[in-house]
């Protein structure tokens, strides 16, 4: 039942394996890319309690020994302090350049561990074992690694491709409904940015996917990874097309900063809200029909997700402050903010030709509706 997506980057190609029971098969899958039969695993407290011993047993079946560093769970772990802790621990474990570091966790652990691997001894290999839906379809694929700065999210990092990705569908069953749906925000994004047929499929099968249907989950993760892989192979370091993957993220990152990168707004929830706002902005600019943002919102609501600013608990800054936060976005070029907008569902594009007053008016109206 395992599916494989190949990321064909010259000299840095790797496979994404997707299916149930992959933690138990970790030794057989990771063994062929190991120089010696030992790995260092970085994970967090929540994931360790659920999956660390399953991974240890899976590696042991192939004679691979494992040491583990368990970090606190949460977005605040993507910090300078925890990066230093991780790097120093890996050095203390005598990790060599030919060794592999394993990231077992969601996007926070994957980003942090990948960045540590990128700078350790000027670059050691790493394996992504994403344990959240969001990480399986997005952050574990494509080689973006990094940590957050007080000035913004993911502002410090490096492009460093993994050697292998193992997306075990079984671990998704341990997610809370909220965490699963947060990841679903990234799944929907793929349909919205470049595959209208996939979005239609999600409209039909999204509820089954959320309810735990394994085949639907494998299909959704596979299609998402295929789309990301195709874009990454065209534009690895985000000079052009790869920015499409940030549909909804310009709004999302500003909202995450405004809410303190905490539990008030999970990243995938911000992506869903951001996608709805991006389609609303596109309609206001006459790029797509008004039916498109309505359809996006309807599907997100039917899935029980956050859709509008009014769905975010607590106070939010005013429109001017949110626009200032957008100005810290990594997609700013020559001081000009770039948006990912859409000419319709499945037809996104990157542009800097967005009047500030139209964005401002949209935010004012959305805030007034809270």
CSV table of C-alpha atoms in Angstrom, one decimal:
chain,number,residue,atom,x,y,z
A,1,UNK,CA,0.0,0.0,0.0
A,2,UNK,CA,3.1,2.2,0.1
A,3,UNK,CA,3.2,5.0,-2.6
A,4,UNK,CA,6.4,6.8,-3.6
A,5,UNK,CA,7.0,10.2,-5.0
A,6,UNK,CA,10.4,11.0,-6.4
A,7,UNK,CA,12.0,14.4,-6.1
A,8,UNK,CA,14.3,14.5,-9.0
A,9,UNK,CA,16.8,17.3,-8.1
A,10,UNK,CA,20.1,16.6,-9.8
A,11,UNK,CA,22.7,15.4,-7.3
A,12,UNK,CA,20.1,15.8,-4.4
A,13,UNK,CA,17.3,13.5,-5.5
A,14,UNK,CA,15.3,11.6,-2.9
A,15,UNK,CA,12.1,9.6,-2.4
A,16,UNK,CA,9.0,10.4,-0.4
A,17,UNK,CA,7.4,7.1,0.9
A,18,UNK,CA,3.8,7.4,1.9
A,19,UNK,CA,1.8,4.7,3.5
A,20,UNK,CA,0.8,3.0,6.8
A,21,UNK,CA,3.3,1.3,9.1
A,22,UNK,CA,6.4,3.1,7.9
A,23,UNK,CA,7.8,3.6,11.4
A,24,UNK,CA,7.9,-0.1,11.9
A,25,UNK,CA,9.7,-0.4,8.5
A,26,UNK,CA,12.1,2.4,9.2
A,27,UNK,CA,15.2,0.2,9.4
A,28,UNK,CA,14.6,-1.3,6.0
A,29,UNK,CA,13.8,2.0,4.4
A,30,UNK,CA,16.6,4.1,6.0
A,31,UNK,CA,19.3,1.4,6.1
A,32,UNK,CA,20.2,1.7,2.4
A,33,UNK,CA,21.1,5.4,2.8
A,34,UNK,CA,23.2,5.0,5.9
A,35,UNK,CA,27.0,4.9,5.9
A,36,UNK,CA,27.0,3.3,9.4
A,37,UNK,CA,24.2,1.7,11.4
A,38,UNK,CA,23.4,4.4,13.8
A,39,UNK,CA,21.3,7.6,13.8
A,40,UNK,CA,20.6,10.6,16.0
A,41,UNK,CA,16.9,11.5,16.3
A,42,UNK,CA,15.5,14.9,17.2
A,43,UNK,CA,11.9,15.0,18.3
A,44,UNK,CA,9.6,16.7,20.8
A,45,UNK,CA,7.9,15.6,24.0
A,46,UNK,CA,4.5,15.0,22.5
A,47,UNK,CA,5.8,13.0,19.6
A,48,UNK,CA,8.3,11.1,21.7
A,49,UNK,CA,5.6,9.8,24.0
A,50,UNK,CA,3.6,8.5,21.0
A,51,UNK,CA,6.1,7.3,18.4
A,52,UNK,CA,9.8,7.3,19.6
A,53,UNK,CA,9.8,3.6,20.8
A,54,UNK,CA,8.0,2.5,17.6
A,55,UNK,CA,10.8,4.1,15.6
A,56,UNK,CA,13.5,2.6,17.8
A,57,UNK,CA,12.1,-0.9,17.3
A,58,UNK,CA,11.7,-0.3,13.6
A,59,UNK,CA,15.3,0.7,13.3
A,60,UNK,CA,16.5,-2.1,15.5
A,61,UNK,CA,15.0,-4.7,13.1
A,62,UNK,CA,17.7,-3.7,10.7
A,63,UNK,CA,20.4,-3.5,13.3
A,64,UNK,CA,20.4,0.4,13.5
A,65,UNK,CA,21.1,2.0,16.9
A,66,UNK,CA,19.5,5.3,17.9
A,67,UNK,CA,20.1,8.2,20.2
A,68,UNK,CA,17.4,10.8,20.8
A,69,UNK,CA,17.1,14.4,21.8
A,70,UNK,CA,13.7,15.3,23.1
A,71,UNK,CA,12.8,19.0,22.9
A,72,UNK,CA,9.8,20.9,24.2
A,73,UNK,CA,6.7,20.9,21.8
A,74,UNK,CA,5.5,24.1,20.2
A,75,UNK,CA,6.4,26.9,17.8
A,76,UNK,CA,8.7,28.5,20.3
A,77,UNK,CA,11.1,25.7,19.9
A,78,UNK,CA,12.1,27.1,16.5
A,79,UNK,CA,14.5,29.4,18.2
A,80,UNK,CA,18.2,30.3,18.4
A,81,UNK,CA,18.4,28.7,21.9
A,82,UNK,CA,17.0,25.3,20.7
A,83,UNK,CA,19.1,25.4,17.5
A,84,UNK,CA,22.2,25.8,19.7
A,85,UNK,CA,21.1,23.0,22.0
A,86,UNK,CA,20.4,20.7,19.0
A,87,UNK,CA,23.7,21.4,17.3
A,88,UNK,CA,25.8,21.0,20.5
A,89,UNK,CA,24.0,17.7,21.2
A,90,UNK,CA,24.7,16.4,17.7
A,91,UNK,CA,28.4,17.4,18.1
A,92,UNK,CA,28.5,15.6,21.5
A,93,UNK,CA,27.1,12.5,19.8
A,94,UNK,CA,30.1,12.7,17.4
A,95,UNK,CA,27.9,12.9,14.3
A,96,UNK,CA,30.1,12.7,11.2
A,97,UNK,CA,29.5,14.3,7.8
A,98,UNK,CA,28.5,11.0,6.3
A,99,UNK,CA,25.9,10.3,9.1
A,100,UNK,CA,22.2,11.0,9.0
A,101,UNK,CA,20.2,13.0,11.5
A,102,UNK,CA,16.5,12.1,11.7
A,103,UNK,CA,13.7,14.6,12.3
A,104,UNK,CA,10.8,12.9,14.0
A,105,UNK,CA,7.9,15.4,14.4
A,106,UNK,CA,5.9,18.1,12.8
A,107,UNK,CA,7.0,21.2,11.0
A,108,UNK,CA,8.8,22.8,13.9
A,109,UNK,CA,11.0,19.8,14.5
A,110,UNK,CA,11.6,19.2,10.8
A,111,UNK,CA,12.6,22.9,10.2
A,112,UNK,CA,14.8,23.1,13.2
A,113,UNK,CA,16.5,19.7,12.7
A,114,UNK,CA,17.0,20.3,9.0
A,115,UNK,CA,18.7,23.7,9.7
A,116,UNK,CA,20.9,22.1,12.4
A,117,UNK,CA,21.9,19.4,9.8
A,118,UNK,CA,22.6,22.1,7.2
A,119,UNK,CA,25.1,24.0,9.4
A,120,UNK,CA,26.6,21.1,11.3
A,121,UNK,CA,30.1,20.4,9.9
A,122,UNK,CA,29.0,22.5,6.9
A,123,UNK,CA,26.3,20.1,6.1
A,124,UNK,CA,25.3,16.6,7.1
A,125,UNK,CA,22.4,14.5,5.7
A,126,UNK,CA,19.0,14.2,7.3
A,127,UNK,CA,15.8,12.2,7.1
A,128,UNK,CA,12.4,13.7,7.5
A,129,UNK,CA,9.8,11.5,9.4
A,130,UNK,CA,6.8,14.0,9.5
A,131,UNK,CA,4.2,13.2,12.1
A,132,UNK,CA,1.6,15.8,11.3
A,133,UNK,CA,-0.5,16.2,8.2
A,134,UNK,CA,0.9,19.7,7.6
A,135,UNK,CA,4.5,18.4,7.7
A,136,UNK,CA,3.7,15.4,5.5
A,137,UNK,CA,2.3,17.5,2.7
A,138,UNK,CA,4.4,20.6,3.0
A,139,UNK,CA,7.3,21.4,5.4
A,140,UNK,CA,9.1,18.0,5.2
A,141,UNK,CA,9.3,18.2,1.4
A,142,UNK,CA,11.5,20.7,-0.6
A,143,UNK,CA,14.4,21.4,1.7
A,144,UNK,CA,13.3,24.6,3.4
A,145,UNK,CA,14.8,24.6,6.9
A,146,UNK,CA,15.0,27.3,9.5
A,147,UNK,CA,14.0,29.0,12.7
A,148,UNK,CA,11.9,32.1,13.7
A,149,UNK,CA,13.2,35.5,14.6
A,150,UNK,CA,11.5,38.0,16.9
A,151,UNK,CA,11.0,40.0,13.7
A,152,UNK,CA,9.2,37.3,11.8
A,153,UNK,CA,8.7,33.6,11.0
A,154,UNK,CA,11.3,31.5,9.2
A,155,UNK,CA,13.6,34.5,8.6
A,156,UNK,CA,16.7,32.5,9.4
A,157,UNK,CA,17.4,29.3,7.6
A,158,UNK,CA,18.9,27.4,4.6
A,159,UNK,CA,17.8,25.3,1.7
A,160,UNK,CA,19.0,21.8,2.6
A,161,UNK,CA,17.2,18.8,1.0
A,162,UNK,CA,16.6,15.6,3.0
A,163,UNK,CA,17.9,12.3,1.9
A,164,UNK,CA,14.6,10.6,2.4
A,165,UNK,CA,11.0,11.3,3.6
A,166,UNK,CA,8.9,8.7,5.4
A,167,UNK,CA,5.2,9.8,5.7
A,168,UNK,CA,3.6,7.2,7.9
A,169,UNK,CA,-0.2,7.6,7.5
A,170,UNK,CA,-0.9,5.7,10.7
A,171,UNK,CA,0.6,8.5,12.9
A,172,UNK,CA,-2.1,10.9,11.6
A,173,UNK,CA,-4.6,8.9,13.7
A,174,UNK,CA,-2.9,10.3,16.9
A,175,UNK,CA,-3.5,13.9,15.9
A,176,UNK,CA,-6.3,16.0,17.5
A,177,UNK,CA,-9.1,17.0,15.1
A,178,UNK,CA,-7.8,20.6,15.3
A,179,UNK,CA,-4.2,19.6,14.4
A,180,UNK,CA,-5.4,17.4,11.5
A,181,UNK,CA,-7.6,20.2,10.1
A,182,UNK,CA,-4.7,22.6,10.4
A,183,UNK,CA,-2.7,20.4,8.1
A,184,UNK,CA,-5.7,20.1,5.8
A,185,UNK,CA,-5.4,23.9,5.2
A,186,UNK,CA,-2.1,23.1,3.3
A,187,UNK,CA,-3.8,20.2,1.4
A,188,UNK,CA,-6.5,22.5,0.1
A,189,UNK,CA,-3.9,25.1,-0.9
A,190,UNK,CA,-2.5,22.7,-3.5
A,191,UNK,CA,-5.9,22.4,-5.2
A,192,UNK,CA,-6.4,26.1,-5.1
A,193,UNK,CA,-3.0,27.0,-6.5
A,194,UNK,CA,-2.7,24.5,-9.4
A,195,UNK,CA,-5.2,21.6,-9.6
A,196,UNK,CA,-8.9,22.4,-9.8
A,197,UNK,CA,-9.7,18.7,-10.2
A,198,UNK,CA,-7.9,18.0,-6.9
A,199,UNK,CA,-9.9,20.7,-5.2
A,200,UNK,CA,-13.1,19.1,-6.6
A,201,UNK,CA,-11.9,15.7,-5.2
A,202,UNK,CA,-11.4,17.3,-1.8
A,203,UNK,CA,-14.9,18.8,-1.9
A,204,UNK,CA,-16.2,15.3,-2.3
A,205,UNK,CA,-13.8,13.2,-0.1
A,206,UNK,CA,-12.6,15.8,2.4
A,207,UNK,CA,-15.0,14.6,5.1
A,208,UNK,CA,-13.9,10.9,4.6
A,209,UNK,CA,-10.3,12.0,4.8
A,210,UNK,CA,-10.9,13.8,8.1
A,211,UNK,CA,-12.8,10.8,9.4
A,212,UNK,CA,-9.8,8.6,9.0
A,213,UNK,CA,-10.1,6.9,5.6
A,214,UNK,CA,-6.6,5.5,5.0
A,215,UNK,CA,-6.9,5.3,1.2
A,216,UNK,CA,-8.2,8.9,1.0
A,217,UNK,CA,-5.4,10.1,3.3
A,218,UNK,CA,-2.7,8.4,1.2
A,219,UNK,CA,-4.1,9.8,-2.0
A,220,UNK,CA,-4.3,13.4,-0.6
A,221,UNK,CA,-0.7,13.3,0.8
A,222,UNK,CA,0.6,11.8,-2.4
A,223,UNK,CA,-1.0,14.4,-4.7
A,224,UNK,CA,0.1,17.2,-2.4
A,225,UNK,CA,3.7,15.9,-2.4
A,226,UNK,CA,3.6,15.4,-6.2
A,227,UNK,CA,2.6,19.0,-6.7
A,228,UNK,CA,5.2,20.3,-4.3
A,229,UNK,CA,7.9,18.1,-5.9
A,230,UNK,CA,7.0,19.4,-9.4
A,231,UNK,CA,7.3,23.0,-8.3
A,232,UNK,CA,10.5,22.4,-6.2
A,233,UNK,CA,12.2,20.7,-9.2
A,234,UNK,CA,11.4,23.8,-11.3
A,235,UNK,CA,12.5,26.3,-8.7
A,236,UNK,CA,14.4,24.9,-5.7
A,237,UNK,CA,15.4,28.2,-4.1
A,238,UNK,CA,12.2,30.2,-4.7
A,239,UNK,CA,13.3,32.6,-7.4
A,240,UNK,CA,10.0,32.2,-9.3
A,241,UNK,CA,7.4,29.5,-9.4
A,242,UNK,CA,8.1,28.1,-5.9
A,243,UNK,CA,6.5,31.2,-4.4
A,244,UNK,CA,3.2,29.8,-5.6
A,245,UNK,CA,3.4,27.4,-2.6
A,246,UNK,CA,2.9,30.5,-0.4
A,247,UNK,CA,-0.7,31.0,-1.5
A,248,UNK,CA,-2.4,32.4,1.6
A,249,UNK,CA,0.9,32.8,3.5
A,250,UNK,CA,1.4,36.5,3.1
A,251,UNK,CA,-1.8,37.0,5.2
A,252,UNK,CA,-1.1,33.9,7.3
A,253,UNK,CA,2.4,35.0,8.5
A,254,UNK,CA,1.2,38.4,9.5
A,255,UNK,CA,-1.7,36.9,11.5
A,256,UNK,CA,0.7,34.4,13.1
A,257,UNK,CA,3.0,37.3,14.2
A,258,UNK,CA,0.0,39.2,15.4
A,259,UNK,CA,-1.2,36.3,17.6
A,260,UNK,CA,2.3,35.5,18.9
A,261,UNK,CA,2.9,32.2,17.1
A,262,UNK,CA,0.8,30.4,19.6
A,263,UNK,CA,-2.2,28.2,20.0
A,264,UNK,CA,-4.6,31.1,19.1
A,265,UNK,CA,-3.8,30.4,15.4
A,266,UNK,CA,-2.0,27.3,14.2
A,267,UNK,CA,0.0,27.7,11.0
A,268,UNK,CA,-2.4,25.6,8.8
A,269,UNK,CA,-5.4,27.5,10.2
A,270,UNK,CA,-3.7,30.8,9.2
A,271,UNK,CA,-3.1,29.3,5.7
A,272,UNK,CA,-6.8,28.5,5.4
A,273,UNK,CA,-7.8,32.0,6.4
A,274,UNK,CA,-5.0,33.4,4.2
A,275,UNK,CA,-6.3,31.5,1.2
A,276,UNK,CA,-9.8,32.8,1.7
A,277,UNK,CA,-8.4,36.3,1.9
A,278,UNK,CA,-6.2,35.8,-1.2
A,279,UNK,CA,-9.3,34.7,-3.2
A,280,UNK,CA,-11.4,37.6,-1.8
A,281,UNK,CA,-8.6,40.0,-2.8
A,282,UNK,CA,-8.4,38.4,-6.3
A,283,UNK,CA,-12.1,38.9,-6.8
A,284,UNK,CA,-11.9,42.5,-5.7
A,285,UNK,CA,-9.2,43.1,-8.3
A,286,UNK,CA,-11.4,41.5,-10.9
A,287,UNK,CA,-9.1,38.5,-11.4
A,288,UNK,CA,-11.6,35.8,-10.6
A,289,UNK,CA,-15.4,35.6,-10.1
A,290,UNK,CA,-17.0,36.3,-6.8
A,291,UNK,CA,-18.2,32.6,-6.8
A,292,UNK,CA,-14.6,31.4,-6.3
A,293,UNK,CA,-14.0,32.9,-2.9
A,294,UNK,CA,-17.5,31.9,-1.9
A,295,UNK,CA,-16.7,28.3,-2.9
A,296,UNK,CA,-13.4,28.3,-1.0
A,297,UNK,CA,-15.1,29.6,2.1
A,298,UNK,CA,-17.9,27.1,1.8
A,299,UNK,CA,-15.6,24.1,1.6
A,300,UNK,CA,-13.5,25.3,4.5
A,301,UNK,CA,-16.6,25.9,6.6
A,302,UNK,CA,-18.0,22.4,5.7
A,303,UNK,CA,-14.7,21.0,7.0
A,304,UNK,CA,-15.1,22.9,10.3
A,305,UNK,CA,-12.1,25.1,9.8
A,306,UNK,CA,-11.2,28.7,10.5
A,307,UNK,CA,-12.1,30.8,7.5
A,308,UNK,CA,-12.4,34.5,8.5
A,309,UNK,CA,-10.6,36.9,10.8
A,310,UNK,CA,-13.7,36.7,13.1
A,311,UNK,CA,-12.8,33.0,13.7
A,312,UNK,CA,-9.5,34.0,15.4
A,313,UNK,CA,-10.0,34.4,19.2
A,314,UNK,CA,-8.8,37.5,21.0
A,315,UNK,CA,-7.7,41.0,19.7
A,316,UNK,CA,-6.0,41.6,16.4
A,317,UNK,CA,-4.1,44.7,15.3
A,318,UNK,CA,-5.6,47.2,13.0
A,319,UNK,CA,-5.3,47.1,9.2
A,320,UNK,CA,-2.2,49.3,9.1
A,321,UNK,CA,-0.4,47.2,11.7
A,322,UNK,CA,-1.2,44.0,9.8
A,323,UNK,CA,0.1,45.6,6.6
A,324,UNK,CA,3.3,46.5,8.4
A,325,UNK,CA,3.7,42.9,9.6
A,326,UNK,CA,3.2,41.7,6.0
A,327,UNK,CA,6.2,43.9,5.1
A,328,UNK,CA,8.5,41.5,7.0
A,329,UNK,CA,7.4,38.7,4.7
A,330,UNK,CA,10.2,36.8,2.9
A,331,UNK,CA,8.5,37.5,-0.4
A,332,UNK,CA,9.3,41.2,-0.3
A,333,UNK,CA,11.5,42.1,-3.2
A,334,UNK,CA,13.1,45.6,-3.4
A,335,UNK,CA,10.7,46.7,-0.7
A,336,UNK,CA,7.7,45.6,-2.8
A,337,UNK,CA,5.3,43.0,-1.3
A,338,UNK,CA,4.4,40.1,-3.6
A,339,UNK,CA,1.1,38.4,-3.3
A,340,UNK,CA,0.0,35.0,-4.7
A,341,UNK,CA,-3.4,35.7,-6.3
A,342,UNK,CA,-5.7,33.6,-8.4
A,343,UNK,CA,-7.5,33.9,-11.8
A,344,UNK,CA,-9.7,31.0,-10.6
A,345,UNK,CA,-9.5,27.9,-8.5
A,346,UNK,CA,-6.4,26.0,-9.6
A,347,UNK,CA,-4.9,29.0,-11.4
A,348,UNK,CA,-2.6,31.0,-9.0
A,349,UNK,CA,0.1,33.4,-10.0
A,350,UNK,CA,2.7,35.7,-8.3
A,351,UNK,CA,2.4,39.5,-8.6
A,352,UNK,CA,3.7,42.7,-7.0
A,353,UNK,CA,1.0,44.7,-8.8
A,354,UNK,CA,-1.4,45.0,-5.9
A,355,UNK,CA,-2.6,48.4,-4.7
A,356,UNK,CA,-2.0,48.8,-1.0
A,357,UNK,CA,-5.3,50.6,-0.5
A,358,UNK,CA,-7.2,47.6,-1.9
A,359,UNK,CA,-5.5,45.3,0.7
A,360,UNK,CA,-6.0,47.9,3.4
A,361,UNK,CA,-9.8,48.2,2.6
A,362,UNK,CA,-10.2,44.4,2.6
A,363,UNK,CA,-8.5,44.1,6.0
A,364,UNK,CA,-10.6,47.0,7.4
A,365,UNK,CA,-13.8,45.3,6.3
A,366,UNK,CA,-12.7,41.9,7.6
A,367,UNK,CA,-11.8,43.4,11.0
A,368,UNK,CA,-15.1,45.3,11.1
A,369,UNK,CA,-16.9,42.0,10.7
A,370,UNK,CA,-15.3,40.5,13.8
